[in-house]
């Protein structure tokens, strides 16, 4: 069996499918990998919070440093820190590329941005961490449009089963997406109790 091993194992450990391919592995074996995966272990408050922080970090494919920096920024803002943290992460360029259906996973989205295929307001941006402001338009460079991932995207093959998030306006045939406004936490399809992440960093 062809097994996307590292991501499947990580998905099972976190209890969340990190790519479409990992969904069946998580559903088939909804317990952590390893000998003791099936045993019910007592988990400490610290472990529960750590797991939640890891779940959030890996769903956005960001480093510990990037997540910490974004948390610090969220903590300085107004409103609930946890919700603000998710909103800031969701406005990352790679997250929007993935969410809009221009890439099949957050991993592919990061790669496409890093390799210079993506534009913001018509200018090439190759920083996955670039944070979009409402009204900005994400597109695909003219010379990159013939590449297979974008041909698939234009045909709608990269979109998940769900509808487009209400904070995005997506034109897949034109390979464009606009961030209409700040995402609200309830609209962001990320599996995480962000309050536990706040508690993890506030300890």
PDB file of C-alpha atoms in Angstrom:
ATOM      1  CA  UNK A   1       0.000   0.000   0.000  1.00  0.00           C
ATOM      2  CA  UNK A   2       1.337   3.392  -0.963  1.00  0.00           C
ATOM      3  CA  UNK A   3       1.480   5.176   2.383  1.00  0.00           C
ATOM      4  CA  UNK A   4       2.185   8.938   2.697  1.00  0.00           C
ATOM      5  CA  UNK A   5       3.917   7.929   5.877  1.00  0.00           C
ATOM      6  CA  UNK A   6       5.199  11.056   7.642  1.00  0.00           C
ATOM      7  CA  UNK A   7       2.031  13.102   7.011  1.00  0.00           C
ATOM      8  CA  UNK A   8      -0.286  10.150   7.747  1.00  0.00           C
ATOM      9  CA  UNK A   9       1.496   9.456  11.036  1.00  0.00           C
ATOM     10  CA  UNK A  10       1.439  13.126  11.959  1.00  0.00           C
ATOM     11  CA  UNK A  11      -2.242  13.358  11.031  1.00  0.00           C
ATOM     12  CA  UNK A  12      -3.065  10.421  13.288  1.00  0.00           C
ATOM     13  CA  UNK A  13      -0.980  11.820  16.150  1.00  0.00           C
ATOM     14  CA  UNK A  14      -2.794  15.167  15.896  1.00  0.00           C
ATOM     15  CA  UNK A  15      -6.216  13.671  15.188  1.00  0.00           C
ATOM     16  CA  UNK A  16      -6.676  15.882  12.137  1.00  0.00           C
ATOM     17  CA  UNK A  17      -6.142  15.083   8.430  1.00  0.00           C
ATOM     18  CA  UNK A  18      -3.421  17.417   7.129  1.00  0.00           C
ATOM     19  CA  UNK A  19      -4.021  16.553   3.465  1.00  0.00           C
ATOM     20  CA  UNK A  20      -6.915  15.044   1.503  1.00  0.00           C
ATOM     21  CA  UNK A  21      -4.916  11.801   1.169  1.00  0.00           C
ATOM     22  CA  UNK A  22      -4.623  11.528   4.960  1.00  0.00           C
ATOM     23  CA  UNK A  23      -8.379  11.598   5.572  1.00  0.00           C
ATOM     24  CA  UNK A  24      -8.795   7.851   5.114  1.00  0.00           C
ATOM     25  CA  UNK A  25      -5.862   7.029   7.407  1.00  0.00           C
ATOM     26  CA  UNK A  26      -7.262   9.161  10.219  1.00  0.00           C
ATOM     27  CA  UNK A  27     -10.767   7.725   9.755  1.00  0.00           C
ATOM     28  CA  UNK A  28      -9.536   4.135   9.604  1.00  0.00           C
ATOM     29  CA  UNK A  29      -7.223   4.438  12.618  1.00  0.00           C
ATOM     30  CA  UNK A  30      -8.457   7.309  14.800  1.00  0.00           C
ATOM     31  CA  UNK A  31      -5.823   6.796  17.477  1.00  0.00           C
ATOM     32  CA  UNK A  32      -2.193   7.925  17.676  1.00  0.00           C
ATOM     33  CA  UNK A  33       0.441   5.773  15.935  1.00  0.00           C
ATOM     34  CA  UNK A  34       2.752   3.485  17.876  1.00  0.00           C
ATOM     35  CA  UNK A  35       2.360   0.549  20.248  1.00  0.00           C
ATOM     36  CA  UNK A  36       0.522   2.530  22.906  1.00  0.00           C
ATOM     37  CA  UNK A  37      -1.742   4.416  20.511  1.00  0.00           C
ATOM     38  CA  UNK A  38      -4.879   2.445  21.404  1.00  0.00           C
ATOM     39  CA  UNK A  39      -4.373   2.606  25.145  1.00  0.00           C
ATOM     40  CA  UNK A  40      -6.153   5.358  27.010  1.00  0.00           C
ATOM     41  CA  UNK A  41      -3.465   7.303  28.741  1.00  0.00           C
ATOM     42  CA  UNK A  42      -4.073  10.014  31.265  1.00  0.00           C
ATOM     43  CA  UNK A  43      -3.013  13.254  29.680  1.00  0.00           C
ATOM     44  CA  UNK A  44      -1.902  16.268  31.669  1.00  0.00           C
ATOM     45  CA  UNK A  45      -3.289  19.758  31.061  1.00  0.00           C
ATOM     46  CA  UNK A  46       0.076  20.666  29.571  1.00  0.00           C
ATOM     47  CA  UNK A  47      -0.088  17.781  27.054  1.00  0.00           C
ATOM     48  CA  UNK A  48      -3.643  18.716  26.044  1.00  0.00           C
ATOM     49  CA  UNK A  49      -2.587  22.310  25.378  1.00  0.00           C
ATOM     50  CA  UNK A  50       0.598  21.249  23.605  1.00  0.00           C
ATOM     51  CA  UNK A  51      -1.373  18.939  21.298  1.00  0.00           C
ATOM     52  CA  UNK A  52      -3.799  21.730  20.425  1.00  0.00           C
ATOM     53  CA  UNK A  53      -0.916  24.093  19.663  1.00  0.00           C
ATOM     54  CA  UNK A  54       0.675  21.433  17.415  1.00  0.00           C
ATOM     55  CA  UNK A  55      -2.643  20.845  15.647  1.00  0.00           C
ATOM     56  CA  UNK A  56      -2.926  24.536  14.810  1.00  0.00           C
ATOM     57  CA  UNK A  57       0.736  24.817  13.803  1.00  0.00           C
ATOM     58  CA  UNK A  58       0.620  21.873  11.399  1.00  0.00           C
ATOM     59  CA  UNK A  59      -2.702  22.826   9.807  1.00  0.00           C
ATOM     60  CA  UNK A  60      -1.019  26.053   8.696  1.00  0.00           C
ATOM     61  CA  UNK A  61       2.390  24.383   8.125  1.00  0.00           C
ATOM     62  CA  UNK A  62       4.216  27.109  10.069  1.00  0.00           C
ATOM     63  CA  UNK A  63       7.311  26.908  12.236  1.00  0.00           C
ATOM     64  CA  UNK A  64       7.205  27.235  16.007  1.00  0.00           C
ATOM     65  CA  UNK A  65       8.876  30.653  15.691  1.00  0.00           C
ATOM     66  CA  UNK A  66       6.276  31.878  13.190  1.00  0.00           C
ATOM     67  CA  UNK A  67       3.388  30.674  15.345  1.00  0.00           C
ATOM     68  CA  UNK A  68       4.837  32.273  18.469  1.00  0.00           C
ATOM     69  CA  UNK A  69       5.388  35.561  16.656  1.00  0.00           C
ATOM     70  CA  UNK A  70       1.814  35.533  15.336  1.00  0.00           C
ATOM     71  CA  UNK A  71       0.509  34.737  18.821  1.00  0.00           C
ATOM     72  CA  UNK A  72       2.427  37.677  20.308  1.00  0.00           C
ATOM     73  CA  UNK A  73       0.911  39.950  17.659  1.00  0.00           C
ATOM     74  CA  UNK A  74      -2.586  38.572  18.347  1.00  0.00           C
ATOM     75  CA  UNK A  75      -2.111  39.136  22.090  1.00  0.00           C
ATOM     76  CA  UNK A  76      -1.333  42.815  21.455  1.00  0.00           C
ATOM     77  CA  UNK A  77      -4.496  43.299  19.381  1.00  0.00           C
ATOM     78  CA  UNK A  78      -8.073  43.824  20.481  1.00  0.00           C
ATOM     79  CA  UNK A  79     -10.697  41.111  20.908  1.00  0.00           C
ATOM     80  CA  UNK A  80     -10.137  37.483  21.851  1.00  0.00           C
ATOM     81  CA  UNK A  81      -6.487  36.507  21.392  1.00  0.00           C
ATOM     82  CA  UNK A  82      -7.267  32.972  20.172  1.00  0.00           C
ATOM     83  CA  UNK A  83      -9.718  34.110  17.513  1.00  0.00           C
ATOM     84  CA  UNK A  84      -7.347  36.865  16.431  1.00  0.00           C
ATOM     85  CA  UNK A  85      -4.521  34.308  16.137  1.00  0.00           C
ATOM     86  CA  UNK A  86      -6.558  32.129  13.742  1.00  0.00           C
ATOM     87  CA  UNK A  87      -7.622  35.193  11.731  1.00  0.00           C
ATOM     88  CA  UNK A  88      -4.005  36.337  11.312  1.00  0.00           C
ATOM     89  CA  UNK A  89      -2.897  32.846  10.218  1.00  0.00           C
ATOM     90  CA  UNK A  90      -5.805  32.597   7.792  1.00  0.00           C
ATOM     91  CA  UNK A  91      -4.682  35.800   6.056  1.00  0.00           C
ATOM     92  CA  UNK A  92      -1.299  34.276   5.167  1.00  0.00           C
ATOM     93  CA  UNK A  93      -0.788  34.097   1.407  1.00  0.00           C
ATOM     94  CA  UNK A  94      -0.244  30.317   1.370  1.00  0.00           C
ATOM     95  CA  UNK A  95      -3.425  29.777   3.433  1.00  0.00           C
ATOM     96  CA  UNK A  96      -5.493  31.869   1.006  1.00  0.00           C
ATOM     97  CA  UNK A  97      -4.003  30.086  -2.036  1.00  0.00           C
ATOM     98  CA  UNK A  98      -5.009  26.755  -0.465  1.00  0.00           C
ATOM     99  CA  UNK A  99      -8.431  27.915   0.745  1.00  0.00           C
ATOM    100  CA  UNK A 100      -9.291  29.363  -2.670  1.00  0.00           C
ATOM    101  CA  UNK A 101      -8.651  26.006  -4.355  1.00  0.00           C
ATOM    102  CA  UNK A 102      -5.527  27.135  -6.226  1.00  0.00           C
ATOM    103  CA  UNK A 103      -3.575  24.355  -4.444  1.00  0.00           C
ATOM    104  CA  UNK A 104      -4.682  20.941  -3.167  1.00  0.00           C
ATOM    105  CA  UNK A 105      -2.962  21.292   0.230  1.00  0.00           C
ATOM    106  CA  UNK A 106      -1.238  23.869   2.423  1.00  0.00           C
ATOM    107  CA  UNK A 107       2.075  22.141   1.550  1.00  0.00           C
ATOM    108  CA  UNK A 108       1.533  22.587  -2.191  1.00  0.00           C
ATOM    109  CA  UNK A 109       0.349  26.175  -1.630  1.00  0.00           C
ATOM    110  CA  UNK A 110       3.562  27.063   0.187  1.00  0.00           C
ATOM    111  CA  UNK A 111       5.624  25.515  -2.622  1.00  0.00           C
ATOM    112  CA  UNK A 112       3.742  27.371  -5.368  1.00  0.00           C
ATOM    113  CA  UNK A 113       4.204  30.691  -3.555  1.00  0.00           C
ATOM    114  CA  UNK A 114       7.899  30.039  -2.799  1.00  0.00           C
ATOM    115  CA  UNK A 115       8.591  29.151  -6.436  1.00  0.00           C
ATOM    116  CA  UNK A 116       7.256  32.502  -7.600  1.00  0.00           C
ATOM    117  CA  UNK A 117       4.036  31.409  -9.324  1.00  0.00           C
ATOM    118  CA  UNK A 118       1.681  33.614  -7.276  1.00  0.00           C
ATOM    119  CA  UNK A 119       0.928  37.339  -7.518  1.00  0.00           C
ATOM    120  CA  UNK A 120      -0.744  39.808  -5.167  1.00  0.00           C
ATOM    121  CA  UNK A 121      -2.388  42.769  -6.929  1.00  0.00           C
ATOM    122  CA  UNK A 122      -0.471  41.780 -10.073  1.00  0.00           C
ATOM    123  CA  UNK A 123       2.985  41.704  -8.457  1.00  0.00           C
ATOM    124  CA  UNK A 124       4.917  38.502  -7.771  1.00  0.00           C
ATOM    125  CA  UNK A 125       5.103  37.619  -4.067  1.00  0.00           C
ATOM    126  CA  UNK A 126       7.199  34.589  -3.076  1.00  0.00           C
ATOM    127  CA  UNK A 127       6.770  34.802   0.718  1.00  0.00           C
ATOM    128  CA  UNK A 128       4.206  32.260   1.986  1.00  0.00           C
ATOM    129  CA  UNK A 129       3.915  34.273   5.228  1.00  0.00           C
ATOM    130  CA  UNK A 130       2.890  37.467   3.369  1.00  0.00           C
ATOM    131  CA  UNK A 131      -0.280  38.683   5.067  1.00  0.00           C
ATOM    132  CA  UNK A 132      -3.111  39.836   2.853  1.00  0.00           C
ATOM    133  CA  UNK A 133      -5.232  42.881   3.563  1.00  0.00           C
ATOM    134  CA  UNK A 134      -8.932  42.956   2.692  1.00  0.00           C
ATOM    135  CA  UNK A 135      -9.383  43.924  -0.952  1.00  0.00           C
ATOM    136  CA  UNK A 136      -6.120  42.409  -2.173  1.00  0.00           C
ATOM    137  CA  UNK A 137      -6.294  40.059  -5.155  1.00  0.00           C
ATOM    138  CA  UNK A 138      -4.298  36.817  -5.374  1.00  0.00           C
ATOM    139  CA  UNK A 139      -3.549  35.532  -8.867  1.00  0.00           C
ATOM    140  CA  UNK A 140      -1.306  33.219 -10.856  1.00  0.00           C
ATOM    141  CA  UNK A 141       1.533  34.581 -13.000  1.00  0.00           C
ATOM    142  CA  UNK A 142       0.784  34.513 -16.717  1.00  0.00           C
ATOM    143  CA  UNK A 143       3.741  32.239 -17.478  1.00  0.00           C
ATOM    144  CA  UNK A 144       2.730  29.767 -14.729  1.00  0.00           C
ATOM    145  CA  UNK A 145      -0.877  29.278 -15.836  1.00  0.00           C
ATOM    146  CA  UNK A 146      -0.105  26.328 -18.125  1.00  0.00           C
ATOM    147  CA  UNK A 147       1.382  24.280 -15.272  1.00  0.00           C
ATOM    148  CA  UNK A 148      -0.569  21.207 -14.228  1.00  0.00           C
ATOM    149  CA  UNK A 149      -1.521  22.327 -10.674  1.00  0.00           C
ATOM    150  CA  UNK A 150      -3.136  25.462 -12.105  1.00  0.00           C
ATOM    151  CA  UNK A 151      -4.817  23.600 -14.959  1.00  0.00           C
ATOM    152  CA  UNK A 152      -6.357  21.343 -12.297  1.00  0.00           C
ATOM    153  CA  UNK A 153      -7.279  24.347 -10.167  1.00  0.00           C
ATOM    154  CA  UNK A 154      -8.995  26.105 -13.095  1.00  0.00           C
ATOM    155  CA  UNK A 155     -11.039  22.938 -13.670  1.00  0.00           C
ATOM    156  CA  UNK A 156     -12.103  23.013 -10.003  1.00  0.00           C
ATOM    157  CA  UNK A 157     -10.217  19.813  -9.154  1.00  0.00           C
ATOM    158  CA  UNK A 158      -8.380  21.285  -6.149  1.00  0.00           C
ATOM    159  CA  UNK A 159     -11.441  22.549  -4.329  1.00  0.00           C
ATOM    160  CA  UNK A 160     -12.613  20.576  -1.342  1.00  0.00           C
ATOM    161  CA  UNK A 161     -16.196  19.415  -1.030  1.00  0.00           C
ATOM    162  CA  UNK A 162     -17.252  22.466   0.940  1.00  0.00           C
ATOM    163  CA  UNK A 163     -18.349  25.861  -0.364  1.00  0.00           C
ATOM    164  CA  UNK A 164     -15.970  28.786  -0.750  1.00  0.00           C
ATOM    165  CA  UNK A 165     -15.336  30.584   2.534  1.00  0.00           C
ATOM    166  CA  UNK A 166     -17.528  33.716   2.744  1.00  0.00           C
ATOM    167  CA  UNK A 167     -14.534  36.002   3.245  1.00  0.00           C
ATOM    168  CA  UNK A 168     -13.134  35.025  -0.182  1.00  0.00           C
ATOM    169  CA  UNK A 169     -14.341  35.772  -3.676  1.00  0.00           C
ATOM    170  CA  UNK A 170     -12.925  33.087  -5.970  1.00  0.00           C
ATOM    171  CA  UNK A 171     -12.781  32.983  -9.774  1.00  0.00           C
ATOM    172  CA  UNK A 172     -11.142  29.628 -10.497  1.00  0.00           C
ATOM    173  CA  UNK A 173     -11.303  29.837 -14.287  1.00  0.00           C
ATOM    174  CA  UNK A 174      -9.518  33.180 -14.020  1.00  0.00           C
ATOM    175  CA  UNK A 175      -7.199  31.713 -11.339  1.00  0.00           C
ATOM    176  CA  UNK A 176      -7.960  34.626  -9.021  1.00  0.00           C
ATOM    177  CA  UNK A 177      -9.162  35.102  -5.461  1.00  0.00           C
ATOM    178  CA  UNK A 178      -9.940  38.259  -3.486  1.00  0.00           C
ATOM    179  CA  UNK A 179      -9.846  38.559   0.291  1.00  0.00           C
ATOM    180  CA  UNK A 180     -13.107  40.441   0.852  1.00  0.00           C
ATOM    181  CA  UNK A 181     -12.711  41.075   4.581  1.00  0.00           C
ATOM    182  CA  UNK A 182     -11.121  39.728   7.748  1.00  0.00           C
ATOM    183  CA  UNK A 183     -12.131  36.094   8.299  1.00  0.00           C
ATOM    184  CA  UNK A 184     -14.325  35.437  11.337  1.00  0.00           C
ATOM    185  CA  UNK A 185     -13.139  32.502  13.454  1.00  0.00           C
ATOM    186  CA  UNK A 186     -16.428  30.595  12.984  1.00  0.00           C
ATOM    187  CA  UNK A 187     -15.899  30.685   9.196  1.00  0.00           C
ATOM    188  CA  UNK A 188     -12.372  29.265   9.249  1.00  0.00           C
ATOM    189  CA  UNK A 189     -12.330  25.481   8.638  1.00  0.00           C
ATOM    190  CA  UNK A 190      -9.521  24.740  11.091  1.00  0.00           C
ATOM    191  CA  UNK A 191      -9.918  22.063  13.779  1.00  0.00           C
ATOM    192  CA  UNK A 192      -8.567  23.631  16.923  1.00  0.00           C
ATOM    193  CA  UNK A 193      -9.615  24.865  20.342  1.00  0.00           C
ATOM    194  CA  UNK A 194      -7.616  28.076  20.078  1.00  0.00           C
ATOM    195  CA  UNK A 195      -8.284  28.971  23.721  1.00  0.00           C
ATOM    196  CA  UNK A 196      -6.041  26.035  24.714  1.00  0.00           C
ATOM    197  CA  UNK A 197      -3.318  27.457  22.449  1.00  0.00           C
ATOM    198  CA  UNK A 198      -3.634  30.784  24.268  1.00  0.00           C
ATOM    199  CA  UNK A 199      -3.316  28.951  27.602  1.00  0.00           C
ATOM    200  CA  UNK A 200      -0.253  27.069  26.299  1.00  0.00           C
ATOM    201  CA  UNK A 201       1.570  30.292  25.408  1.00  0.00           C
ATOM    202  CA  UNK A 202       0.357  32.176  28.494  1.00  0.00           C
ATOM    203  CA  UNK A 203       1.707  29.656  30.991  1.00  0.00           C
TER     204      UNK A 203
END
